[in-house]
CSV table of C-alpha atoms in Angstrom, one decimal:
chain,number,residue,atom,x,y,z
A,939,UNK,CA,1.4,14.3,-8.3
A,940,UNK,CA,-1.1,15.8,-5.6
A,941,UNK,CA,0.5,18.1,-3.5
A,942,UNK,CA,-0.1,16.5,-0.4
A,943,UNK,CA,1.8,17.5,3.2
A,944,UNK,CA,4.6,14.6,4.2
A,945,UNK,CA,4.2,13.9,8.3
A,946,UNK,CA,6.2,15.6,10.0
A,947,UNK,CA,6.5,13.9,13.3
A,948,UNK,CA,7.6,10.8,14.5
A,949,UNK,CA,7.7,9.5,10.8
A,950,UNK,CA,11.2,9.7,10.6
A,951,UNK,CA,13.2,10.2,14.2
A,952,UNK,CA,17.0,11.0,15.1
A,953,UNK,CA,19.3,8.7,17.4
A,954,UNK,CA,22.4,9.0,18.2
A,955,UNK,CA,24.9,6.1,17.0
A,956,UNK,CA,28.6,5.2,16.7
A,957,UNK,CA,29.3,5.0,12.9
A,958,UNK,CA,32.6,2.7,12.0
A,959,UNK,CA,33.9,3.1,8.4
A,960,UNK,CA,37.0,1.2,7.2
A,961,UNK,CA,39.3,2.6,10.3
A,962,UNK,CA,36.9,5.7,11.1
A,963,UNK,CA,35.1,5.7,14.1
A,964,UNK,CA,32.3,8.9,14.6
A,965,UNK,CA,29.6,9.6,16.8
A,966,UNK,CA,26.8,10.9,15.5
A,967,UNK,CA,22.9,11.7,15.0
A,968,UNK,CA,21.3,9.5,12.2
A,969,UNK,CA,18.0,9.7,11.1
A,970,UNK,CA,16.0,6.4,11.5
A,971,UNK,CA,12.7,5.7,10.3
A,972,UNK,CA,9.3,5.4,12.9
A,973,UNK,CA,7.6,2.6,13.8
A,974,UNK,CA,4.6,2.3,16.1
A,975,UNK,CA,1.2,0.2,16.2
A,976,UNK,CA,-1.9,1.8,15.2
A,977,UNK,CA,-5.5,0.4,16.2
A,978,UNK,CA,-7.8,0.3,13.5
A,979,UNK,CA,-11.4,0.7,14.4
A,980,UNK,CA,-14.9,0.7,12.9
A,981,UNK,CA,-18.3,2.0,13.6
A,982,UNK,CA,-21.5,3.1,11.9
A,983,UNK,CA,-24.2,5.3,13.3
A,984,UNK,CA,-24.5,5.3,17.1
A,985,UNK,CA,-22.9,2.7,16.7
A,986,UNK,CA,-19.3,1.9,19.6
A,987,UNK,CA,-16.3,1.7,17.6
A,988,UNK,CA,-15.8,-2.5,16.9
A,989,UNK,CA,-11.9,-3.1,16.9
A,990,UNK,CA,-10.9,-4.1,13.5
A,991,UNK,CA,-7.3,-4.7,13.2
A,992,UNK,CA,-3.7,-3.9,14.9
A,993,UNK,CA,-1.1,-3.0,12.5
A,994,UNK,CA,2.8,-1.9,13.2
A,995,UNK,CA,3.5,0.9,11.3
A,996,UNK,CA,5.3,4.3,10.3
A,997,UNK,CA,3.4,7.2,11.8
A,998,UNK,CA,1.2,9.5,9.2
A,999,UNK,CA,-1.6,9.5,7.0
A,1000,UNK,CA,-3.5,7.3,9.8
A,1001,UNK,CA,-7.3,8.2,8.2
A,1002,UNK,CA,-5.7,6.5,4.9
A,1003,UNK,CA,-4.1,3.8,6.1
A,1004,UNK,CA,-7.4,2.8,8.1
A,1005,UNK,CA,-10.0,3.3,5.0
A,1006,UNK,CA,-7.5,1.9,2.2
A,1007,UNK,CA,-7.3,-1.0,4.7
A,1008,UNK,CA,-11.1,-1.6,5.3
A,1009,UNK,CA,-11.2,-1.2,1.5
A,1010,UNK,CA,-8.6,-4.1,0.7
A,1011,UNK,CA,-9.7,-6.1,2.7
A,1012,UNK,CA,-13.3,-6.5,1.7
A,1013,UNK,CA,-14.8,-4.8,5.1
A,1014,UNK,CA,-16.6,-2.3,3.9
A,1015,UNK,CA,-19.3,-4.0,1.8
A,1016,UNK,CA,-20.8,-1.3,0.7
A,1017,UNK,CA,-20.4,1.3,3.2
A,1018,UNK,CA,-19.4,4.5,2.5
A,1019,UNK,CA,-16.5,6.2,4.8
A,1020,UNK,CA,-18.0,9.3,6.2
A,1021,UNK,CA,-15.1,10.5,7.9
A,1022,UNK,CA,-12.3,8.9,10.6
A,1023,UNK,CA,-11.3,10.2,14.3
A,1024,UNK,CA,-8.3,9.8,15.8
A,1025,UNK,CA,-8.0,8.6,19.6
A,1026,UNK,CA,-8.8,10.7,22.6
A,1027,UNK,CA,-5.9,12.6,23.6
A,1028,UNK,CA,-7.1,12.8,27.0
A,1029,UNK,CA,-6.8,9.4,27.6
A,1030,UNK,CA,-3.9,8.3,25.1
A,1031,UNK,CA,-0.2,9.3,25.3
A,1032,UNK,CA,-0.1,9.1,21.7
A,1033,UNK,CA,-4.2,9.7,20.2
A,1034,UNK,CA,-2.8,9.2,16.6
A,1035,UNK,CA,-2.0,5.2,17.6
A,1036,UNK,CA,-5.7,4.5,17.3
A,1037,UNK,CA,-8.2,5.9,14.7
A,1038,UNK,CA,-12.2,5.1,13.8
A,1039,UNK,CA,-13.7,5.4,10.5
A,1040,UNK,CA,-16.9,6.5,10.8
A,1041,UNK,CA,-18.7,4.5,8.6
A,1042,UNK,CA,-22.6,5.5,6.7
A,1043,UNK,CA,-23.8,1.8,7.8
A,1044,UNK,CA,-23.4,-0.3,10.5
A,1045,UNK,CA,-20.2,-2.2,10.4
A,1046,UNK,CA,-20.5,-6.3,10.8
A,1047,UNK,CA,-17.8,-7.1,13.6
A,1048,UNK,CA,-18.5,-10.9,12.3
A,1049,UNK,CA,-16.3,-10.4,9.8
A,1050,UNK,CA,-13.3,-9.5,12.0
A,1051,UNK,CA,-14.0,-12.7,13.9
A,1052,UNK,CA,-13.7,-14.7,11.2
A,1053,UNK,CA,-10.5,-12.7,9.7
A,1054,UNK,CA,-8.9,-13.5,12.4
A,1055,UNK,CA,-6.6,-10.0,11.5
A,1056,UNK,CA,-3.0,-10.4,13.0
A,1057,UNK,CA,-0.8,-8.1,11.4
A,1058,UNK,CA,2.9,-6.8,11.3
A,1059,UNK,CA,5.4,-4.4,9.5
A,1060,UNK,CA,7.2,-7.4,8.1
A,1061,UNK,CA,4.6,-9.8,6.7
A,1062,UNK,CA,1.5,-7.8,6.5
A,1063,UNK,CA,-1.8,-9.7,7.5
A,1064,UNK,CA,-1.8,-13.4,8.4
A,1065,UNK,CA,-3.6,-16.2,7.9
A,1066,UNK,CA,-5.1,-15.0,4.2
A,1067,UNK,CA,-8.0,-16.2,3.1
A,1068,UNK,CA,-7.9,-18.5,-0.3
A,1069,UNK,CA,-7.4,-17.0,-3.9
A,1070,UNK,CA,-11.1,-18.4,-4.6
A,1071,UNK,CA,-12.1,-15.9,-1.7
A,1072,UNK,CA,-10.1,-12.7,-2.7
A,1073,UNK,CA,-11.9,-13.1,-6.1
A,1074,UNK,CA,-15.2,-12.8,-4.6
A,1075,UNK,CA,-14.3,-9.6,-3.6
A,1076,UNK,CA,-12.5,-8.3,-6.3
A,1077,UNK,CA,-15.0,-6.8,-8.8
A,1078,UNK,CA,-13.6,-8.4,-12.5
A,1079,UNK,CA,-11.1,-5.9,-14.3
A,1080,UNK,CA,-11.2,-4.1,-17.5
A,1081,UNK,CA,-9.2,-5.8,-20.5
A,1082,UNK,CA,-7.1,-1.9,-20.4
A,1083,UNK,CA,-5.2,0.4,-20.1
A,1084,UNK,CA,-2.6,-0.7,-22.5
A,1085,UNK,CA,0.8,0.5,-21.4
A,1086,UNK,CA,4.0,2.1,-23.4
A,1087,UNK,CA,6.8,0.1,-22.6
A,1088,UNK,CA,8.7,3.0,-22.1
A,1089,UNK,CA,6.5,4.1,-19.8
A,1090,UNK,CA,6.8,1.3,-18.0
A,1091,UNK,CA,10.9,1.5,-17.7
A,1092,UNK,CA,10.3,5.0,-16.5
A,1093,UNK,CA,8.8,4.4,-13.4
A,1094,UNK,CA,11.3,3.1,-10.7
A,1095,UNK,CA,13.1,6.8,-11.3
A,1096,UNK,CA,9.6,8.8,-10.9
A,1097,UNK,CA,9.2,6.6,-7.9
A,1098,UNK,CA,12.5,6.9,-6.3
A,1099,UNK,CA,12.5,10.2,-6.8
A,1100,UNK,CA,9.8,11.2,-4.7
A,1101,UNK,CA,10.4,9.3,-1.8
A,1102,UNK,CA,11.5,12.2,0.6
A,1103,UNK,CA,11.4,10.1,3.4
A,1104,UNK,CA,13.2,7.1,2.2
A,1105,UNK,CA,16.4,10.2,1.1
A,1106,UNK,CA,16.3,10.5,5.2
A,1107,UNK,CA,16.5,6.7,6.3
A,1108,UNK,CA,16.7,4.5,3.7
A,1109,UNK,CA,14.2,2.4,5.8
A,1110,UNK,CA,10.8,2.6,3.8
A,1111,UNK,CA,8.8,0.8,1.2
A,1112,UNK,CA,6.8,2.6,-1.3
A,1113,UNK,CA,3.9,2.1,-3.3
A,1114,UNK,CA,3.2,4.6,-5.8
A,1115,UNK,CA,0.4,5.6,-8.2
A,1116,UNK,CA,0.4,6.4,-12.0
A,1117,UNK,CA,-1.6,7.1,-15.1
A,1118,UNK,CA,-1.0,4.8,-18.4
A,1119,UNK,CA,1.1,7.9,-19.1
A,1120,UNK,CA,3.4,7.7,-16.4
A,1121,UNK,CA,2.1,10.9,-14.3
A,1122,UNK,CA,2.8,10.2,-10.9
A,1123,UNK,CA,-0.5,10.9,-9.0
A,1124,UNK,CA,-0.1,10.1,-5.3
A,1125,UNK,CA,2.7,8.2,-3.1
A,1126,UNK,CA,2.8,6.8,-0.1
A,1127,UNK,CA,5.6,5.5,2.1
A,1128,UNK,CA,5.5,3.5,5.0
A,1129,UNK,CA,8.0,0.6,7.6
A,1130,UNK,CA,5.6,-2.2,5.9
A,1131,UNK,CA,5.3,-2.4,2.2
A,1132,UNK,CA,1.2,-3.6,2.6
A,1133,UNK,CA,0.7,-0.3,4.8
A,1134,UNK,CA,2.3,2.1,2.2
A,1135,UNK,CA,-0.2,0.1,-0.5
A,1136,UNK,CA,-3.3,0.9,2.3
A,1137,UNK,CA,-2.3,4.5,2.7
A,1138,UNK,CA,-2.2,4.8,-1.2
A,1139,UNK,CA,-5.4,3.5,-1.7
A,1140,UNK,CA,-6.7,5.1,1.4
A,1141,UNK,CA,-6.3,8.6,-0.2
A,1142,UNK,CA,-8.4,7.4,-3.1
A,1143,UNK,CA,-11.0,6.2,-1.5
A,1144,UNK,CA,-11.5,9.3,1.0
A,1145,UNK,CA,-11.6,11.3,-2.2
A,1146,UNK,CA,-13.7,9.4,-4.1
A,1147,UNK,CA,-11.8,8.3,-6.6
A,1148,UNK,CA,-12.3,4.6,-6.6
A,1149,UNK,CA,-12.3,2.5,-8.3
A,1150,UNK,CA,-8.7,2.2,-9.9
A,1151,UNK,CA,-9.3,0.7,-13.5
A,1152,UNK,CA,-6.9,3.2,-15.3
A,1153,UNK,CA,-3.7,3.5,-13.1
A,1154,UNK,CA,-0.5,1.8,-12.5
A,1155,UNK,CA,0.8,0.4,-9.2
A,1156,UNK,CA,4.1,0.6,-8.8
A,1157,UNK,CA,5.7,-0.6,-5.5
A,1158,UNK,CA,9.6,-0.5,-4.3
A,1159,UNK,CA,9.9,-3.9,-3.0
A,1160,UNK,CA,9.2,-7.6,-3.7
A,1161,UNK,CA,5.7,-8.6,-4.5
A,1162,UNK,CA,3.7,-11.2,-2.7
A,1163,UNK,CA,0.2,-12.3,-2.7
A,1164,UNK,CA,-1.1,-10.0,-0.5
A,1165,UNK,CA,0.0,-6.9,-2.7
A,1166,UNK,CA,-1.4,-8.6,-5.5
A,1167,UNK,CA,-4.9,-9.0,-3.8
A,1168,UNK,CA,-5.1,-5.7,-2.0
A,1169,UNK,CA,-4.5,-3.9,-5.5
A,1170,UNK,CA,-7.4,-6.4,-7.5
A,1171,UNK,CA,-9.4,-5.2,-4.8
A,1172,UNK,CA,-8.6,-2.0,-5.3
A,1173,UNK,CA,-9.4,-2.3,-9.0
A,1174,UNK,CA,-5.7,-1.9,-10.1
A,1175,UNK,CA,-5.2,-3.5,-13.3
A,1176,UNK,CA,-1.4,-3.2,-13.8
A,1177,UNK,CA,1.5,-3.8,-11.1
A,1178,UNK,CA,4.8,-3.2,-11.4
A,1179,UNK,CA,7.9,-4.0,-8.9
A,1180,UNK,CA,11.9,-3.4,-8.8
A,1181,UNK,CA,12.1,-7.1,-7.2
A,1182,UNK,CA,10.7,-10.5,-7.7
A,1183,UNK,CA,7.5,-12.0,-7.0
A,1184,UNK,CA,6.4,-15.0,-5.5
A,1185,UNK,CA,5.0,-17.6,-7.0
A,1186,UNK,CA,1.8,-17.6,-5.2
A,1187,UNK,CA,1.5,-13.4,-6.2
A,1188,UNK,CA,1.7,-14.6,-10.1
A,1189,UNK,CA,-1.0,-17.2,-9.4
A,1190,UNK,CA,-2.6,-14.5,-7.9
A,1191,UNK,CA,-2.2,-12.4,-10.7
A,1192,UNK,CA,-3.2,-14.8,-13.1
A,1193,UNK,CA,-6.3,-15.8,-11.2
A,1194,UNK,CA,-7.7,-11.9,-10.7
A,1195,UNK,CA,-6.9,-10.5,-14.0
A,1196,UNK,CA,-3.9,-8.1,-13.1
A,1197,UNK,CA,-0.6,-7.4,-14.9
A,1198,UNK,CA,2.6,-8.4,-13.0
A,1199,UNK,CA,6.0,-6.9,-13.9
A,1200,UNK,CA,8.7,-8.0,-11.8
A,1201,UNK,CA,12.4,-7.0,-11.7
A,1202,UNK,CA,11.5,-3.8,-13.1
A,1203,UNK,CA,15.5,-2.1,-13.4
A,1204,UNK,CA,17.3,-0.6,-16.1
A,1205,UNK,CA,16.0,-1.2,-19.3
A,1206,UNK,CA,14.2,-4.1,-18.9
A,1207,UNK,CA,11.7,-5.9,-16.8
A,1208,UNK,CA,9.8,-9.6,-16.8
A,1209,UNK,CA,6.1,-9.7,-17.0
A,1210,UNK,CA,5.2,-12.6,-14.9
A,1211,UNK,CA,0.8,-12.2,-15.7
A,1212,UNK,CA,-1.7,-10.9,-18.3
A,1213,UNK,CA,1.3,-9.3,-20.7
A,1214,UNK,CA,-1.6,-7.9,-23.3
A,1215,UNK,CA,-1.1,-4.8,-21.1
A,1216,UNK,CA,2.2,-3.6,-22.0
A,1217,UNK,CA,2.8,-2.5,-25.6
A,1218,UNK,CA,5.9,-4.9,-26.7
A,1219,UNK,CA,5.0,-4.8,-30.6
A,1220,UNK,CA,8.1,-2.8,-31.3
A,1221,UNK,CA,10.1,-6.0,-30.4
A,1222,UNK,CA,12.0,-8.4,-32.3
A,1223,UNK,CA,10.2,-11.4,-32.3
A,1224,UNK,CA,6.4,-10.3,-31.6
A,1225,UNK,CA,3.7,-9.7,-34.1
């Protein structure tokens, strides 16, 4: 895993609340999980910052959650991010609430008007284009990696146990990133389980590393489309989640090319999409 700094600040924050257990009453600090909007803008040479997006969030790693968004969501088109700037702190109360990527091209701010981005902690971006759309902008997948199933059962533990933040709050998704050998690479954590997949595919992208034909997704929650379609476009051929997904995700799934293991817990999981993936040949019943 890359040995990357966890925020520090208003990532996680302490309040104090009246804790009642059985016939217990105590008054005490508790550590909560941050939430805050962050305004994701665009620009290319001398060009004035076009506003992208708005997105509720958990504070930290804003230059990856801005790129890894721009990436998923099919904005870039080519571009190349040269670098990202956080608000003016002169004229901000908080400058980290609003970031630009600095982009090598001019950016088309036709695009956002037709996007029509809207998006929250709880349900991610709005309003999604059609499956027949996402595939135009999801390159076509490799047929591998092919996946150990023990591998596979192995990584909700390697997840869980680096999610520092999550040991404080108990308030945050994850989304984290493997090798076909179950090598935990980079994780990300954030109040909205699409922004902890942007921040994890933000990091790749601002160090060049996309795209993501030989790794693993896995993610802490339930799965819905737009997981499924952020990590095609991403390149991710293989996605794994401790819950359920919907049926539109497996559609999804099926339609892009990508593996889908659900209820991923214990010692066994389902695989919902494209099993060739995962090695089950040491099972009863399969040739």
């Amino acid at each position: 895993m890359s040995d990357d700094t966890f925020p520090t600040v208003r990532h996680v924050t302490s309040r104090r609340i009246v804790a009642v257990r059985g016939e217990s009453l105590e008054v005490r600090d508790d550590r909560v999980v941050g939430e805050a909007p962050l305004e994701i803008r665009a620009a290319g040479p001398r060009q004035e910052p076009v506003a992208v997006a708005v997105t509720m969030r958990t504070p930290g790693f804003e230059a990856e959650l801005a790129a890894g968004f721009l990436w998923t969501e099919g904005l870039l088109d080519g571009q190349e991010v040269l670098g990202t700037v956080p608000g003016n702190p002169a004229g901000l109360s908080q400058p980290d609430d609003t970031i630009v990527v600095r982009l090598s091209r001019p950016f088309d701010d036709s695009k956002v008007a037709e996007r029509h981005f809207v998006a929250t902690a709880s349900c991610g971006i709005c309003g999604k284009a059609s499956i027949d759309e996402v595939a135009l902008r999801a390159a076509p997948l490799p047929d591998g990696p092919v996946v150990a199933r023990s591998v596979v059962l192995a990584l909700p533990d390697l997840l869980r146990a680096a999610q520092r933040a999550f040991d404080e709050t108990g308030g945050l998704h994850a989304a984290g990133l493997f090798s076909p050998t179950g090598e935990l690479l980079a994780l990300r954590e954030d109040v909205g389980r699409h922004n902890a997949l942007d921040k994890l595919v933000g990091s790749q992208v601002l160090a060049g590393a996309m795209p993501l034909h030989d790794r693993i997704l896995m993610v802490s929650g339930r799965v819905s489309f737009e997981i499924v379609q952020k990590a095609a476009v991403a390149g991710i051929p293989i996605v794994c989640a401790v819950s359920a997904p919907s049926d539109l995700a497996i559609e999804t799934a099926e339609r892009l090319g990508v593996t889908l293991v659900g209820f991923l817990r214990g010692d066994g999981f389902n695989v919902y999409a494209r099993d060739a993936r995962i090695d089950l040949r040491d099972l009863s019943g399969l040739g």
